[in-house]
Amino acid sequence: MQKLSSLVHRTTFAPSIANHVAKTSLFIFASEWPFSILSPRSSCQDFQKEAIPLGFLKWVSLGFFRTSRFATGFTALQPRALDSIMDIERAKDKSPEDLASIWDDYHLGRGHIGTSMKAKLYHLLEQRAADCQYFVIPLWRGNGYTTMFAQVKIPHMMFTGLEDYKARGTQASPYLTVCHYMEFAESKDLVLIRGDVVFPSKLSDSEAEWLLETTQSFYLNDVRYKLVERFNKQTHDFEFKDVLQALDMPLL
């Protein structure tokens, strides 16, 4: 499989973002917040109605989940349309490389993540996420890690802390929400990705960026994806230490 790094555009930051964005005049600055101000439970009503597979219950027997329903309230905030964020007509004149760079630069330091990927890779992510929606990612902090839970239902991705879900059950809120935009997939072979940190007190921009990239790697790398499949389909055989080893993290 082609190397992930050659297909996913990493975020590259220009020295003067304000000047760069102002010069391109692509973005609409009417509002900084990319999502409608709605309760997480009040939008995307059909987003996560599936019951948690029974196999998960054995793996989470340590008390991570209180019910057999998985994060019923863990739904995406309603994202803004792309044309409310950027001037799509002006963007059509940009090369894929320039558009990806401008998109990335615009989101720097705003509590958001801006990145992009090739359309072919997006379709692979979509295909695999349809089959395996859930995964757990250790986020390293200091001398240990915090376990994050990912729900991937394209075009959305959402992350919350597993301990938060243990404490709050279906009322747990996402720390990070991600939306994929397909407007330039056919014309530029480019899918724009926007991540929004919902709780900056619980997740920094750099942590959110790492979390998104790492989750992508588990879905898009053939070897790592086997762990995602095991978590979703053969939960009795799933070992969290395998995830730690895949990320070169110590076993605590």
Coordinates of C-alpha atoms in Angstrom, one line a residue:
M1 CA 0.0 0.0 0.0
Q2 CA 1.3 3.5 -0.8
K3 CA 2.8 5.2 2.1
L4 CA 0.2 7.2 4.1
S5 CA 2.5 10.3 4.3
S6 CA 2.4 10.5 0.5
L7 CA -1.3 10.6 0.3
V8 CA -2.3 12.7 3.3
H9 CA -1.4 16.4 3.2
R10 CA 0.3 17.3 6.5
T11 CA -0.4 20.7 8.0
T12 CA 2.2 23.2 6.9
F13 CA 2.1 26.6 8.5
A14 CA 3.0 29.8 6.7
P15 CA 4.9 32.5 8.7
S16 CA 2.2 35.1 8.4
I17 CA -1.2 33.5 8.3
A18 CA -3.2 36.6 8.6
N19 CA -1.5 38.2 5.6
H20 CA -1.7 35.0 3.6
V21 CA -5.4 34.5 4.2
A22 CA -6.2 38.2 3.6
K23 CA -4.4 38.0 0.3
T24 CA -6.3 35.0 -0.9
S25 CA -9.7 36.4 0.2
L26 CA -11.1 32.9 0.2
F27 CA -12.5 32.8 3.7
I28 CA -15.6 34.2 5.3
F29 CA -14.9 35.7 8.7
A30 CA -18.4 36.3 9.9
S31 CA -18.1 33.7 12.6
E32 CA -15.2 31.9 14.2
W33 CA -17.3 29.0 15.4
P34 CA -17.9 26.4 12.7
F35 CA -20.9 24.6 14.2
S36 CA -24.4 25.7 14.9
I37 CA -24.8 26.4 18.6
L38 CA -26.9 23.4 19.3
S39 CA -26.8 20.7 22.0
P40 CA -24.9 17.7 20.8
R41 CA -28.1 15.7 21.3
S42 CA -30.3 18.1 19.3
S43 CA -28.8 17.6 15.8
C44 CA -27.9 14.7 13.5
Q45 CA -30.7 12.7 15.0
D46 CA -29.9 9.7 13.0
F47 CA -26.2 9.7 13.7
Q48 CA -25.4 6.8 16.2
K49 CA -28.5 4.8 16.9
E50 CA -26.8 1.4 16.7
A51 CA -26.5 -0.7 19.8
I52 CA -23.0 -1.5 20.9
P53 CA -22.0 -5.0 19.7
L54 CA -22.2 -7.4 22.6
G55 CA -18.5 -8.4 22.1
F56 CA -17.5 -5.0 23.4
L57 CA -19.0 -5.7 26.7
K58 CA -16.3 -8.3 27.6
W59 CA -13.5 -5.9 26.6
V60 CA -15.0 -3.1 28.7
S61 CA -15.7 -5.3 31.7
L62 CA -13.4 -3.0 33.7
G63 CA -16.4 -0.6 33.9
F64 CA -15.8 1.7 31.0
F65 CA -19.4 1.4 29.8
R66 CA -22.5 1.4 31.9
T67 CA -25.1 0.2 29.4
S68 CA -25.3 -1.9 26.2
R69 CA -26.0 1.3 24.2
F70 CA -22.9 3.0 23.0
A71 CA -22.9 6.8 23.5
T72 CA -26.4 7.4 22.4
G73 CA -25.9 11.1 23.1
F74 CA -22.5 11.2 21.5
T75 CA -23.5 12.9 18.3
A76 CA -21.9 15.5 16.0
L77 CA -22.6 19.2 16.4
Q78 CA -24.2 20.3 13.1
P79 CA -21.3 21.6 10.9
R80 CA -21.5 24.7 8.8
A81 CA -21.6 24.3 5.0
L82 CA -18.2 24.8 3.3
D83 CA -19.6 27.8 1.4
S84 CA -20.2 29.5 4.8
I85 CA -16.5 29.1 5.6
M86 CA -14.8 29.9 2.3
D87 CA -15.6 31.4 -1.1
I88 CA -15.9 28.3 -3.2
E89 CA -15.9 30.1 -6.5
R90 CA -12.6 31.8 -5.8
A91 CA -11.2 28.5 -4.5
K92 CA -11.9 26.8 -7.8
D93 CA -9.1 28.8 -9.4
K94 CA -6.5 27.5 -6.9
S95 CA -4.3 24.5 -7.5
P96 CA -4.9 21.5 -5.1
E97 CA -1.6 22.2 -3.4
D98 CA -2.3 25.9 -2.9
L99 CA -5.8 25.3 -1.7
A100 CA -4.6 22.6 0.8
S101 CA -1.9 25.0 2.1
I102 CA -4.3 27.9 2.4
W103 CA -6.9 25.7 4.2
D104 CA -4.3 24.5 6.6
D105 CA -2.9 27.9 7.3
Y106 CA -6.3 29.5 7.9
H107 CA -7.1 27.1 10.8
L108 CA -3.8 27.6 12.7
G109 CA -4.3 28.9 16.2
R110 CA -8.1 29.1 16.0
G111 CA -9.0 26.1 18.1
H112 CA -9.4 24.2 14.9
I113 CA -7.4 21.8 12.7
G114 CA -7.1 22.2 9.0
T115 CA -5.8 19.3 6.8
S116 CA -6.8 17.4 3.7
M117 CA -6.4 14.1 1.9
K118 CA -6.6 12.6 -1.5
A119 CA -10.1 11.5 -2.6
K120 CA -9.0 7.9 -3.1
L121 CA -7.7 7.7 0.5
Y122 CA -11.0 9.3 1.7
H123 CA -13.0 6.6 0.0
L124 CA -10.9 3.9 1.6
L125 CA -11.5 5.6 5.0
E126 CA -15.2 5.7 4.2
Q127 CA -15.3 2.1 3.3
R128 CA -13.5 0.9 6.3
A129 CA -15.4 3.1 8.7
A130 CA -18.7 1.8 7.4
D131 CA -17.5 -1.7 8.5
C132 CA -15.8 -0.7 11.8
Q133 CA -17.0 2.5 13.4
Y134 CA -15.2 2.4 16.8
F135 CA -11.7 2.5 18.1
V136 CA -9.6 3.4 21.2
I137 CA -6.5 5.6 21.0
P138 CA -4.0 6.2 23.8
L139 CA -3.0 9.9 24.0
W140 CA 0.4 10.3 25.7
R141 CA 0.6 12.9 28.4
G142 CA 3.6 13.3 30.7
N143 CA 4.3 9.9 32.3
G144 CA 1.2 8.2 31.1
Y145 CA -1.6 8.2 28.6
T146 CA -5.3 9.1 28.5
T147 CA -7.4 6.6 26.5
M148 CA -9.6 8.3 23.9
F149 CA -12.6 6.8 22.2
A150 CA -13.1 7.4 18.5
Q151 CA -16.4 7.1 16.6
V152 CA -15.8 7.2 12.8
K153 CA -19.0 7.6 10.8
I154 CA -17.9 9.4 7.6
P155 CA -18.2 12.3 6.9
H156 CA -17.9 12.8 10.7
M157 CA -15.4 11.7 13.3
M158 CA -15.8 12.3 17.0
F159 CA -13.5 11.8 20.0
T160 CA -14.2 11.8 23.7
G161 CA -12.3 10.6 26.8
L162 CA -13.1 7.0 27.8
E163 CA -12.9 8.0 31.4
D164 CA -15.5 10.7 30.7
Y165 CA -17.8 8.2 29.2
K166 CA -17.2 5.9 32.2
A167 CA -18.3 8.8 34.5
R168 CA -21.1 10.3 32.4
G169 CA -22.3 7.5 30.2
T170 CA -24.5 8.6 27.3
Q171 CA -24.2 12.2 28.5
A172 CA -20.5 12.3 27.6
S173 CA -19.7 15.1 25.2
P174 CA -17.1 15.0 22.4
Y175 CA -13.8 16.7 22.9
L176 CA -13.1 16.9 19.2
T177 CA -15.4 16.8 16.2
V178 CA -14.2 16.4 12.6
C179 CA -15.9 17.0 9.3
H180 CA -14.8 16.0 5.8
Y181 CA -15.8 18.3 2.8
M182 CA -16.2 16.7 -0.6
E183 CA -16.7 19.8 -2.8
F184 CA -13.3 19.5 -4.5
A185 CA -13.0 15.7 -4.5
E186 CA -13.7 15.3 -8.2
S187 CA -12.3 18.5 -9.6
K188 CA -9.1 18.6 -7.5
D189 CA -8.8 15.1 -6.0
L190 CA -8.9 16.9 -2.7
V191 CA -11.0 16.3 0.5
L192 CA -10.8 19.2 3.0
I193 CA -10.9 18.2 6.6
R194 CA -11.8 20.4 9.5
G195 CA -11.4 19.4 13.2
D196 CA -12.8 21.5 16.0
V197 CA -11.7 21.3 19.6
V198 CA -14.9 21.5 21.6
F199 CA -13.2 21.6 25.0
P200 CA -9.8 23.3 24.9
S201 CA -9.4 22.6 28.6
K202 CA -9.4 18.8 27.8
L203 CA -7.6 18.7 24.5
S204 CA -5.0 21.1 22.9
D205 CA -4.8 21.9 19.2
S206 CA -1.6 19.8 18.9
E207 CA -3.1 16.9 20.7
A208 CA -6.2 17.1 18.5
E209 CA -4.0 17.1 15.4
W210 CA -2.0 14.1 16.6
L211 CA -5.3 12.3 17.5
L212 CA -6.8 12.8 14.1
E213 CA -3.6 11.7 12.2
T214 CA -3.2 8.7 14.4
T215 CA -6.8 7.6 14.0
Q216 CA -6.4 8.0 10.2
S217 CA -3.3 5.8 10.3
F218 CA -5.2 3.0 12.0
Y219 CA -7.9 3.1 9.4
L220 CA -5.7 3.6 6.4
N221 CA -2.7 1.4 7.1
D222 CA -3.4 -2.2 6.3
V223 CA -1.5 -3.6 9.3
R224 CA -2.9 -1.3 11.8
Y225 CA -6.4 -1.7 10.5
K226 CA -6.4 -5.3 11.6
L227 CA -6.5 -4.0 15.2
V228 CA -9.5 -1.8 14.3
E229 CA -11.2 -4.9 12.8
R230 CA -10.4 -6.9 15.9
F231 CA -11.8 -4.3 18.2
N232 CA -15.1 -4.2 16.3
K233 CA -15.5 -7.8 15.2
Q234 CA -13.4 -10.0 17.5
T235 CA -13.5 -8.1 20.7
H236 CA -12.7 -11.1 22.8
D237 CA -9.3 -11.3 21.1
F238 CA -8.6 -7.5 21.3
E239 CA -5.6 -6.5 23.5
F240 CA -5.1 -2.8 24.2
K241 CA -1.3 -3.5 24.6
D242 CA -1.2 -4.2 20.8
V243 CA -2.3 -0.6 20.2
L244 CA 0.4 0.7 22.5
Q245 CA 3.0 -1.4 20.8
A246 CA 1.9 -0.2 17.4
L247 CA 2.4 3.4 18.6
D248 CA 5.7 2.5 20.3
M249 CA 4.2 3.5 23.7
P250 CA 5.4 1.7 26.9
L251 CA 3.2 -0.8 28.6
L252 CA 2.2 0.8 32.0

